[in-house]
PDB file of C-alpha atoms in Angstrom:
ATOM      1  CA  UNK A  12      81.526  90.292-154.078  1.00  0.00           C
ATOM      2  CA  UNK A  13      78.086  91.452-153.430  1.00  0.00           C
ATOM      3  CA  UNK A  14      79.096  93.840-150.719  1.00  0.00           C
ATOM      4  CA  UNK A  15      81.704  95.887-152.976  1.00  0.00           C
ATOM      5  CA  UNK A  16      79.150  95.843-156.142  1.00  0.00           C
ATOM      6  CA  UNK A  17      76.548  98.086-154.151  1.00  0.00           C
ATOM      7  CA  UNK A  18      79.377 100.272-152.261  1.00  0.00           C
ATOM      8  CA  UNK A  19      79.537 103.913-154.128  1.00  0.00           C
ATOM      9  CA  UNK A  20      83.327 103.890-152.884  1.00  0.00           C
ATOM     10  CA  UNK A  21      83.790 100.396-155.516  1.00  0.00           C
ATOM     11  CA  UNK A  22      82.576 102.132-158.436  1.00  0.00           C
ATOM     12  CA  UNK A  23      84.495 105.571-158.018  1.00  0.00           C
ATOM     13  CA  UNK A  24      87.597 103.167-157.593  1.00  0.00           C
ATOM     14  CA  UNK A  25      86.925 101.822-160.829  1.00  0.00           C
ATOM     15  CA  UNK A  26      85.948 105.408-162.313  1.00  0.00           C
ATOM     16  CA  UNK A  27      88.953 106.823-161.383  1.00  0.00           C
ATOM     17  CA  UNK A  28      91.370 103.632-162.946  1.00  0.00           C
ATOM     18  CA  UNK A  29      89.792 104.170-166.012  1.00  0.00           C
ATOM     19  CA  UNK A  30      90.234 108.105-165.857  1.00  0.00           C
ATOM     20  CA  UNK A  31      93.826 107.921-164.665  1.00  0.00           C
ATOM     21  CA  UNK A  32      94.286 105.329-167.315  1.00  0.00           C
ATOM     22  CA  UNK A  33      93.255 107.280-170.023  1.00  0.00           C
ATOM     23  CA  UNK A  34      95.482 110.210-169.113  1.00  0.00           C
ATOM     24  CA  UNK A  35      98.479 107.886-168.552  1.00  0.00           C
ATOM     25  CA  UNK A  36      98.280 106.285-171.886  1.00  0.00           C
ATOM     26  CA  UNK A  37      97.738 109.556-174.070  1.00  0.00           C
ATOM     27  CA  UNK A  38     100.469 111.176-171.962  1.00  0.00           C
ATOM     28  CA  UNK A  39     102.943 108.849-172.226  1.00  0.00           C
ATOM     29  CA  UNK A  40     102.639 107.521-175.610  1.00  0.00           C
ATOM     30  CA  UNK A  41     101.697 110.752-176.894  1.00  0.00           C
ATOM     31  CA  UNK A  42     105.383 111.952-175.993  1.00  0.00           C
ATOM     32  CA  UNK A  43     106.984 109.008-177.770  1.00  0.00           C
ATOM     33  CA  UNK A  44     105.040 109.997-180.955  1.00  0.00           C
ATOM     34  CA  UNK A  45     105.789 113.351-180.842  1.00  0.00           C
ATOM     35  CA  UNK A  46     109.492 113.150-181.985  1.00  0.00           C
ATOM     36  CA  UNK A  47     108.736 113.546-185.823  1.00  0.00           C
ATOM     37  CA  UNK A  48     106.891 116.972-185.147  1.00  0.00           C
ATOM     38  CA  UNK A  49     109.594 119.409-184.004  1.00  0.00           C
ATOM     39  CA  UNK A  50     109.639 122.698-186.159  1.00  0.00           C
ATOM     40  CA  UNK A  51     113.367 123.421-187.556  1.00  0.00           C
ATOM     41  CA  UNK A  52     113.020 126.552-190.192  1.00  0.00           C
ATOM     42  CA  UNK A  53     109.286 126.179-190.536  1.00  0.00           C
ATOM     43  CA  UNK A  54     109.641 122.782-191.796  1.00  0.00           C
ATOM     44  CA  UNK A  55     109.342 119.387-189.162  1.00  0.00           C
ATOM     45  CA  UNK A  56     112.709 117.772-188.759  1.00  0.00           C
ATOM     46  CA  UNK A  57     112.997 113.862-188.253  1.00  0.00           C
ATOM     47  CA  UNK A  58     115.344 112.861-185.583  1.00  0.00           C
ATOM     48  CA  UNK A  59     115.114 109.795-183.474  1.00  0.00           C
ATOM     49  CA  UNK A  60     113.492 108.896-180.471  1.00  0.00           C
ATOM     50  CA  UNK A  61     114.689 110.570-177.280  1.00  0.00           C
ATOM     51  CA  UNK A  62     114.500 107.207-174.781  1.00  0.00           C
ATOM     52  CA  UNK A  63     115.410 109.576-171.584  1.00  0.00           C
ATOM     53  CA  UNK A  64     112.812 111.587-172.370  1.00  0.00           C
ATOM     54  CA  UNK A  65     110.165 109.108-173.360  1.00  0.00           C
ATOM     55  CA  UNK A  66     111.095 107.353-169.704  1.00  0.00           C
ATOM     56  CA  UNK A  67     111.076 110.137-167.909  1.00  0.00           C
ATOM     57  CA  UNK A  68     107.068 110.527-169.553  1.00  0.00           C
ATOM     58  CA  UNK A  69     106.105 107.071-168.431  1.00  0.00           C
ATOM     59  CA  UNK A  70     107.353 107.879-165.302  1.00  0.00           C
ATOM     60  CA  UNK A  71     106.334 110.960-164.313  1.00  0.00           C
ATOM     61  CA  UNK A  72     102.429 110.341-165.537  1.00  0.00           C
ATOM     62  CA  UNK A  73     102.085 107.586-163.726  1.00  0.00           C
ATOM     63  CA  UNK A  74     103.820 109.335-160.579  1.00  0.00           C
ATOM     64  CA  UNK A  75     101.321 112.667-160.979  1.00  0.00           C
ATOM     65  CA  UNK A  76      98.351 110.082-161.144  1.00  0.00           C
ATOM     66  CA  UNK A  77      98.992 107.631-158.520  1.00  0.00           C
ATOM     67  CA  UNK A  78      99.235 111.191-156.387  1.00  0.00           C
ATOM     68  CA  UNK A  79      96.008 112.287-158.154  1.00  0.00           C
ATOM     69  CA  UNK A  80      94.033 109.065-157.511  1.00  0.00           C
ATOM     70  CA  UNK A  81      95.640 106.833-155.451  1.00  0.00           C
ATOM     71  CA  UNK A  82      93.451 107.059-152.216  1.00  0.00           C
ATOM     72  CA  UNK A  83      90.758 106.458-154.545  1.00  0.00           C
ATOM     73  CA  UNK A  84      91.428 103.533-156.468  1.00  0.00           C
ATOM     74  CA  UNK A  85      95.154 102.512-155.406  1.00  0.00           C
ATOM     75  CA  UNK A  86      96.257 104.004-158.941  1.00  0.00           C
ATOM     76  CA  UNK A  87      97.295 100.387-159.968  1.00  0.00           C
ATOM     77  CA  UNK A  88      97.111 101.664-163.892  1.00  0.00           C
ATOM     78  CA  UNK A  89      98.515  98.205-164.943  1.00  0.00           C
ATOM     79  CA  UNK A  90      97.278  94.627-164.985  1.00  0.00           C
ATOM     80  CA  UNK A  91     100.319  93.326-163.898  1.00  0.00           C
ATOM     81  CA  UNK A  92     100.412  95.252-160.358  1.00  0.00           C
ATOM     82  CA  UNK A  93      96.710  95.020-159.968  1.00  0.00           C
ATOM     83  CA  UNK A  94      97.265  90.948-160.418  1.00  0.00           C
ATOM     84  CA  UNK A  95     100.492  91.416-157.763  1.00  0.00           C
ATOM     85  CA  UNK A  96      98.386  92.990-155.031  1.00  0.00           C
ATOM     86  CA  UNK A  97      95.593  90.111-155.641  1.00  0.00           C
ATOM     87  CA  UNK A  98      98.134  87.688-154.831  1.00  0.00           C
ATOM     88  CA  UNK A  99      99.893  89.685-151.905  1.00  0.00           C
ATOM     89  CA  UNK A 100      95.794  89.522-151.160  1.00  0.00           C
ATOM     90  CA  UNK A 101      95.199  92.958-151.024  1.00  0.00           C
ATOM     91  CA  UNK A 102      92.368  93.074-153.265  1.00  0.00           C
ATOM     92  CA  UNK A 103      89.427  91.192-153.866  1.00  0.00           C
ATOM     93  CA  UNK A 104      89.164  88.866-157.136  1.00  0.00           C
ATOM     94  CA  UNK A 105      86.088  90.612-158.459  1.00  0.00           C
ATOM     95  CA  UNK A 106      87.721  94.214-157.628  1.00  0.00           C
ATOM     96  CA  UNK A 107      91.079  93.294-159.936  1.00  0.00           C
ATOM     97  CA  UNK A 108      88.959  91.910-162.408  1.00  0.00           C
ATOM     98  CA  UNK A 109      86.967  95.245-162.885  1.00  0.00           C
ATOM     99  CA  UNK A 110      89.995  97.211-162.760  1.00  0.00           C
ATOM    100  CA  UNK A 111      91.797  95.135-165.144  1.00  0.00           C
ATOM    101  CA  UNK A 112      88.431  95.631-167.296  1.00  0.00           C
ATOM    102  CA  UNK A 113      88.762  99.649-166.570  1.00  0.00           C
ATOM    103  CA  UNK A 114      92.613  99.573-167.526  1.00  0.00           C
ATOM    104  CA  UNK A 115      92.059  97.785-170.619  1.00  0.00           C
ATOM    105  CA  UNK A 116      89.148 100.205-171.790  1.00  0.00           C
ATOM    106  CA  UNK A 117      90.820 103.438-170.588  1.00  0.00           C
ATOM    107  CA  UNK A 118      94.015 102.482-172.671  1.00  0.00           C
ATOM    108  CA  UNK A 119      91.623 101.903-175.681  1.00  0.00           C
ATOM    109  CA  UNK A 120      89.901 105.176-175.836  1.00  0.00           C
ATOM    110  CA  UNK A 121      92.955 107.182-175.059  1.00  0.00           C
ATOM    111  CA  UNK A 122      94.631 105.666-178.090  1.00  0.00           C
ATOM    112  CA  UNK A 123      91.740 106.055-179.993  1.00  0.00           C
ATOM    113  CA  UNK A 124      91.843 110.064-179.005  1.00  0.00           C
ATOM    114  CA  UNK A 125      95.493 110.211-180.067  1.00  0.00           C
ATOM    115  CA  UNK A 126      95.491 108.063-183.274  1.00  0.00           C
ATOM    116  CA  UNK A 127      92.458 110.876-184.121  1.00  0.00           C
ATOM    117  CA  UNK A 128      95.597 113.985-182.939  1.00  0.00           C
ATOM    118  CA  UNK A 129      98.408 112.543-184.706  1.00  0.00           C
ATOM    119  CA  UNK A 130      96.380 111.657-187.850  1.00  0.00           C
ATOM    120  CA  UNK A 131      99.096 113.155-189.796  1.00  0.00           C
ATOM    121  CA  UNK A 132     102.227 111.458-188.806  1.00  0.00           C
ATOM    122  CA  UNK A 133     103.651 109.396-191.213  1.00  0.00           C
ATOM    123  CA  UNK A 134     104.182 105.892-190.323  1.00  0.00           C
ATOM    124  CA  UNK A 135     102.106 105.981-186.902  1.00  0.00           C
ATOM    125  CA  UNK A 136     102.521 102.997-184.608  1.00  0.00           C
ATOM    126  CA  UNK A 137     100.236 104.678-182.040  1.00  0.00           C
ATOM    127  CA  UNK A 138     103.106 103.216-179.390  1.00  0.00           C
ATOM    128  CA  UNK A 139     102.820  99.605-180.945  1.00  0.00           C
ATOM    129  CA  UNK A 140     105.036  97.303-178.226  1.00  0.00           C
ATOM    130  CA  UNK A 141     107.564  95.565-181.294  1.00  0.00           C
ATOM    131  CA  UNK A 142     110.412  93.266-181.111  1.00  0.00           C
ATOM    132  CA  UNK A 143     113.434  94.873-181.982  1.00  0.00           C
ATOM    133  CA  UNK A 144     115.375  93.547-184.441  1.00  0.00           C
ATOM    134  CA  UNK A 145     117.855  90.535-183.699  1.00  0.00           C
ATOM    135  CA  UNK A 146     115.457  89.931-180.627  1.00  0.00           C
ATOM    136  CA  UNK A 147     113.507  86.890-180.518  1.00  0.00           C
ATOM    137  CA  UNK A 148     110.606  86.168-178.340  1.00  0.00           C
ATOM    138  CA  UNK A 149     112.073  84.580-176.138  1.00  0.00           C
ATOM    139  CA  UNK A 150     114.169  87.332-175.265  1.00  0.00           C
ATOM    140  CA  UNK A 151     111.450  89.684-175.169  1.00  0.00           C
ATOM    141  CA  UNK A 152     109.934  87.900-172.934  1.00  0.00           C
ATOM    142  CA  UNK A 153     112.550  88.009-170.456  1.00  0.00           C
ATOM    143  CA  UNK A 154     112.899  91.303-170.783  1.00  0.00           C
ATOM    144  CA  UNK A 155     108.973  92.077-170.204  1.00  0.00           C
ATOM    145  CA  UNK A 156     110.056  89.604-166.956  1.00  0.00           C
ATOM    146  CA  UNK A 157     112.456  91.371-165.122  1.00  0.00           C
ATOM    147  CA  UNK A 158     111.207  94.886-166.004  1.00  0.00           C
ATOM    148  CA  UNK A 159     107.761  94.150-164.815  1.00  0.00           C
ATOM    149  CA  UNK A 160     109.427  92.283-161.653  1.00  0.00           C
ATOM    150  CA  UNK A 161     111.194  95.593-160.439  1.00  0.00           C
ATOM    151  CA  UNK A 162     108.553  97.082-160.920  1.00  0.00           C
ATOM    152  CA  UNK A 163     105.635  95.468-159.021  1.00  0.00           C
ATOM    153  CA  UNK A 164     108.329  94.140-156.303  1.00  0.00           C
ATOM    154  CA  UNK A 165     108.974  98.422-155.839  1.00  0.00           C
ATOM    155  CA  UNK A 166     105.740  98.472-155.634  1.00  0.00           C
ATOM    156  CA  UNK A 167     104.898  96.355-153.063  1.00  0.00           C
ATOM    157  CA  UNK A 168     107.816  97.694-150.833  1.00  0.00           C
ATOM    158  CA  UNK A 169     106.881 101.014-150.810  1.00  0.00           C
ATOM    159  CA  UNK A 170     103.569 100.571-149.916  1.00  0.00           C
ATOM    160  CA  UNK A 171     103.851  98.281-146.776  1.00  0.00           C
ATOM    161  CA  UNK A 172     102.680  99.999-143.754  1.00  0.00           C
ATOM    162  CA  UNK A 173     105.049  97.774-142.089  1.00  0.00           C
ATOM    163  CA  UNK A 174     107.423  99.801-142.732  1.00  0.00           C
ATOM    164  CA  UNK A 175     108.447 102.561-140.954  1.00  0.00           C
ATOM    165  CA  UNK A 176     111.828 103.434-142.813  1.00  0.00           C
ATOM    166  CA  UNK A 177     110.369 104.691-145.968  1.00  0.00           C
ATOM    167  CA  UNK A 178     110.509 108.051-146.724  1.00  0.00           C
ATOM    168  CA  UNK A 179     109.660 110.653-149.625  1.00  0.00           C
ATOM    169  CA  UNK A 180     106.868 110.161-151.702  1.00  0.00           C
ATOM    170  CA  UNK A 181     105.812 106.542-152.446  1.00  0.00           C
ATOM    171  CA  UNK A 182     104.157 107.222-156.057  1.00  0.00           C
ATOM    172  CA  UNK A 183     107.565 109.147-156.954  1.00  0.00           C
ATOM    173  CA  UNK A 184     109.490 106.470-156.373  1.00  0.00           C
ATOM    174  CA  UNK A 185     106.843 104.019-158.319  1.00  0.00           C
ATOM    175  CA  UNK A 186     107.282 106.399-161.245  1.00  0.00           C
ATOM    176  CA  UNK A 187     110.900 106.056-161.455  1.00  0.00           C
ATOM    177  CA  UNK A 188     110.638 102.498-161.203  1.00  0.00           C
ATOM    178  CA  UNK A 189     108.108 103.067-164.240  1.00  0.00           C
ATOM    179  CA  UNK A 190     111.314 104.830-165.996  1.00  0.00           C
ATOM    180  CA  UNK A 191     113.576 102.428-164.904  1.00  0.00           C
ATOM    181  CA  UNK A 192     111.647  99.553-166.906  1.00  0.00           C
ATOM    182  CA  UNK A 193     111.809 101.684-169.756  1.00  0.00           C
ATOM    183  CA  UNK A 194     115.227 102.738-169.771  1.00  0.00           C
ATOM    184  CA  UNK A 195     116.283  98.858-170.101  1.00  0.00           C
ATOM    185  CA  UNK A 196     113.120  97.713-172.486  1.00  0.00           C
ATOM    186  CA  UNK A 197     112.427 100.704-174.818  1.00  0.00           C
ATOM    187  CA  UNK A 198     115.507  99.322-177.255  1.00  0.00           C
ATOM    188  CA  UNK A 199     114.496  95.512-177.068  1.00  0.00           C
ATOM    189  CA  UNK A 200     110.244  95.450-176.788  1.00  0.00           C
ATOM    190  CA  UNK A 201     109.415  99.059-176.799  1.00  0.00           C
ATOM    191  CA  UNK A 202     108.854  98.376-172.837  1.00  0.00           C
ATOM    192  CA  UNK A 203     105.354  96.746-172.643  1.00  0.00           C
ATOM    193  CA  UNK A 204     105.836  95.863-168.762  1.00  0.00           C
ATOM    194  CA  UNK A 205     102.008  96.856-168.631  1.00  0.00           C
ATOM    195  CA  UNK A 206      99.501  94.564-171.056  1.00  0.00           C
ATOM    196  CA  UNK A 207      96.519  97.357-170.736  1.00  0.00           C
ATOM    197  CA  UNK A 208      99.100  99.941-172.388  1.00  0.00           C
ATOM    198  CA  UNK A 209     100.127  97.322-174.591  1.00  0.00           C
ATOM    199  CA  UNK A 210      96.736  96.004-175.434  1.00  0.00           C
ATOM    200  CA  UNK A 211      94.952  99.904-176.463  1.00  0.00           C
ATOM    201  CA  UNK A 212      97.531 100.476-178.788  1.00  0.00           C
ATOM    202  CA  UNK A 213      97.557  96.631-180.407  1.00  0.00           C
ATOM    203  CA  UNK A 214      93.757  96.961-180.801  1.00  0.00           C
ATOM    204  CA  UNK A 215      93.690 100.636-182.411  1.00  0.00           C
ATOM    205  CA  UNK A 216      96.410  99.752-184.817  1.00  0.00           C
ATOM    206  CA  UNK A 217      94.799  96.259-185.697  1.00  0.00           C
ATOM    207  CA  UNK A 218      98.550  94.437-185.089  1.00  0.00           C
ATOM    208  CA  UNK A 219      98.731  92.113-182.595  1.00  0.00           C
ATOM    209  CA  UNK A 220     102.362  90.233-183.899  1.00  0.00           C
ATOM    210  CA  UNK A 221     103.808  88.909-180.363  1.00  0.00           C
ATOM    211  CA  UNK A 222     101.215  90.527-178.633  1.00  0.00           C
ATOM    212  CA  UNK A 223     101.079  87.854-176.320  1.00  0.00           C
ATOM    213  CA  UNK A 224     104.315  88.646-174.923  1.00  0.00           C
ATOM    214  CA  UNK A 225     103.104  91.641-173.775  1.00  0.00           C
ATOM    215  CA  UNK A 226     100.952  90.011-171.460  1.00  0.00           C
ATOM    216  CA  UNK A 227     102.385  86.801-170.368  1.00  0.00           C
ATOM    217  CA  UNK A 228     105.939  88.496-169.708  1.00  0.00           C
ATOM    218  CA  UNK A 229     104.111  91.208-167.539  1.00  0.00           C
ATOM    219  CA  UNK A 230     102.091  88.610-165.398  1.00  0.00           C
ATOM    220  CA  UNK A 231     104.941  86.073-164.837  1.00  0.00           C
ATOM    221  CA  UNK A 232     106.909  89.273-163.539  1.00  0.00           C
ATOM    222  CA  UNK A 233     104.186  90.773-161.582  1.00  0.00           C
ATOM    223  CA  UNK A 234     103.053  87.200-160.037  1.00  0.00           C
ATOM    224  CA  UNK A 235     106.770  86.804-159.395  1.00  0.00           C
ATOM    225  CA  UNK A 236     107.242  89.381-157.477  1.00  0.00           C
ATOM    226  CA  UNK A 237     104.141  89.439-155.343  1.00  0.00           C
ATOM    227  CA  UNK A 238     104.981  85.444-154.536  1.00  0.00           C
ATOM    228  CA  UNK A 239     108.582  86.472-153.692  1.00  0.00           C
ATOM    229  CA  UNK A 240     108.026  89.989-151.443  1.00  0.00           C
ATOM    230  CA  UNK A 241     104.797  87.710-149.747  1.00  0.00           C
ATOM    231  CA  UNK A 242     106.572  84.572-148.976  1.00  0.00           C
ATOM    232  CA  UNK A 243     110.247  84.947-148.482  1.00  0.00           C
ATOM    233  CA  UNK A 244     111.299  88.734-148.215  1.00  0.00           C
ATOM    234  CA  UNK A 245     108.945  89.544-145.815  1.00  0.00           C
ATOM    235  CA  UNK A 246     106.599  86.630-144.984  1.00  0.00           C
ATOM    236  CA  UNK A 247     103.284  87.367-143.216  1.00  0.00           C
ATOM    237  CA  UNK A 248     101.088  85.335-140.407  1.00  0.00           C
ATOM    238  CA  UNK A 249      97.896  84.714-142.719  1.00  0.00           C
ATOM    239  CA  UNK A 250      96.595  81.170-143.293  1.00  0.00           C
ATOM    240  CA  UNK A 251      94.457  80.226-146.606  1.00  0.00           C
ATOM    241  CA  UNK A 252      91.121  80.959-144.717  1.00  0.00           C
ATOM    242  CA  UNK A 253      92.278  84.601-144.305  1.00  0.00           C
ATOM    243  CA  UNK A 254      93.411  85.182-147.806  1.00  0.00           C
ATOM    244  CA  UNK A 255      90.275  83.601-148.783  1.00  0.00           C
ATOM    245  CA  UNK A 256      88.307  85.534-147.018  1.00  0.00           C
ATOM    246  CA  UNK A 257      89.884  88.710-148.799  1.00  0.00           C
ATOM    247  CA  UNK A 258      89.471  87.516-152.124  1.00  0.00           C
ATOM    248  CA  UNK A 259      85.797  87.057-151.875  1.00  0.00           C
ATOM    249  CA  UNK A 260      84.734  89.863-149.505  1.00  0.00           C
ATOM    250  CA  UNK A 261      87.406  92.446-150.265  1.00  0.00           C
ATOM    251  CA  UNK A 262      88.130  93.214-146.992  1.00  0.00           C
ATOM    252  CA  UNK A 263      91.704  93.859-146.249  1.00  0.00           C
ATOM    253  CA  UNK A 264      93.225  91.788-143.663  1.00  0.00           C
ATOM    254  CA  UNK A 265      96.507  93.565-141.801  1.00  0.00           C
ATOM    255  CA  UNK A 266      98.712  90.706-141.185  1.00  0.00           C
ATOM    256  CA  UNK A 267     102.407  91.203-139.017  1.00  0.00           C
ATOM    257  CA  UNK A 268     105.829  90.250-140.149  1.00  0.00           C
ATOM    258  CA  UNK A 269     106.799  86.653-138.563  1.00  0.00           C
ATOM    259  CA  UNK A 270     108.372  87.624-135.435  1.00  0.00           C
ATOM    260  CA  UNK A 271     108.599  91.597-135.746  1.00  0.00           C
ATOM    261  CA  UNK A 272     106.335  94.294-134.283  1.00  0.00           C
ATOM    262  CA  UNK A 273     106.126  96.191-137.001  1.00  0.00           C
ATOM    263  CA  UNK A 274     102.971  98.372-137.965  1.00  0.00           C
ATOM    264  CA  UNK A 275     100.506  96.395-140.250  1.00  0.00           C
ATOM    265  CA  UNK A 276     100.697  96.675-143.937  1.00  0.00           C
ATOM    266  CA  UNK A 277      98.974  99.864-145.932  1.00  0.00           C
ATOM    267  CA  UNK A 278      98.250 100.299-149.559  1.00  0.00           C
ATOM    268  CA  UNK A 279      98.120 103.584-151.326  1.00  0.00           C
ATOM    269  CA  UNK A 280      94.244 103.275-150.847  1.00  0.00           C
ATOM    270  CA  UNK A 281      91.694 103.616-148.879  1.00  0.00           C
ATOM    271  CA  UNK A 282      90.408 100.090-147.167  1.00  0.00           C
TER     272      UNK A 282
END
């Protein structure tokens, strides 16, 4: 832990999750707010929610900044995949708890930005993760489950330098999986599926009803995943000491598929 506090390299990791974070959040949720301010006749219209479009945000923001910063920091932008990649033990424990800590802080103050722009929107839930109605929590829990599971597991597959059949652009296809989740989640939670997202706009709208299924779903999923890519997709040589000695020093470890000769594993950051 030591080592990675004094590195310069640590802290602009951590600089740019909170940066990326910030820009995520007000992009994103700023296009699901913006539905009630169209211009019809000089006059705003109300019409509902566009979901594709809304997706497609979520998506595409976090695609543009895992490009942006993602041989900085790794562009995690979500608790729930930096918590996978500490369990595939790709990070250390005191890196994913300051980036968790950056996450949580950038999602704050880029809610607090756009509850300041859209000051005047009538009945402004700042992106406020709900249960919809006839859903009961535990419903919405499985469905924070499975969307955060696709997306972490997508994760994780796409950036395994073991691979060598991937092509096209690894944060694209993280970004769809990011509109994927929201595409099945937006109509039954409001698609939390990240508790840092989740948490900025809980906090700035003082409502925190189920909030706590906006993190437990998204860390069962993400745990999930990393357990089930790690030990029974594709299983890797590495013995307790090894993942040990990653989780204290933050070094990453390359470790070969059981029985292939496959190139060792890569993350989209530096090491």
């Amino acid at each position: 832990m030591a080592s990675e506090f004094r590195k310069k390299i640590f802290w602009r990791a951590v600089v740019a999750e909170f940066l990326a974070m910030s820009l995520f959040i007000f992009i994103s949720i700023g296009s699901a707010l913006g539905f009630n301010f169209p211009l019809v006749a000089n006059k705003t219209s109300t019409r509902s929610q566009d979901n594709v479009k809304v997706s497609l945000a979520f998506g595409l923001s976090i695609a543009t900044m895992a490009q942006s910063v993602g041989h900085i920091s790794g562009a995690h932008l979500n608790p729930a995949v930096t918590l996978g990649l500490l369990l595939s033990c790709q990070i250390s424990i005191f890196k994913a708890l300051m980036y968790i800590l950056a996450q949580c802080l950038g999602a704050v103050v880029a809610t607090a930005i756009l509850s300041g722009v859209t000051s005047s929107l009538p009945e402004n839930s700042l992106g406020l993760n709900a249960l919809s109605d006839g859903i009961n929590a535990g419903q919405g829990l499985g469905i924070e489950i499975i969307a955060t599971f696709q997306l972490v597991l997508c994760v994780l597959a796409t950036t395994d330098r073991r691979r060598n059949d991937v092509s096209g652009s690894a944060p694209l296809a993280i970004g769809l999986s990011v509109a994927l989740g929201h595409l099945l989640a937006i109509d039954y939670t409001g698609c939390g599926i990240n508790p840092a997202r989740s948490f900025g706009s809980a906090l700035i709208a003082n409502n925190f009803e189920n909030h706590w299924i906006f993190w437990v779903g998204p860390i069962i999923g993400g745990a999930s995943a990393a357990l089930i890519y790690d030990f029974i997709l594709a299983p890797r040589t590495s013995d307790l000491t090894d993942r040990m000695k990653v989780w204290t020093s933050g070094q990453v470890e390359e470790y070969d598929l059981e029985g292939d000769d496959m190139n060792s594993r890569v993350e989209m950051k530096p090491k």
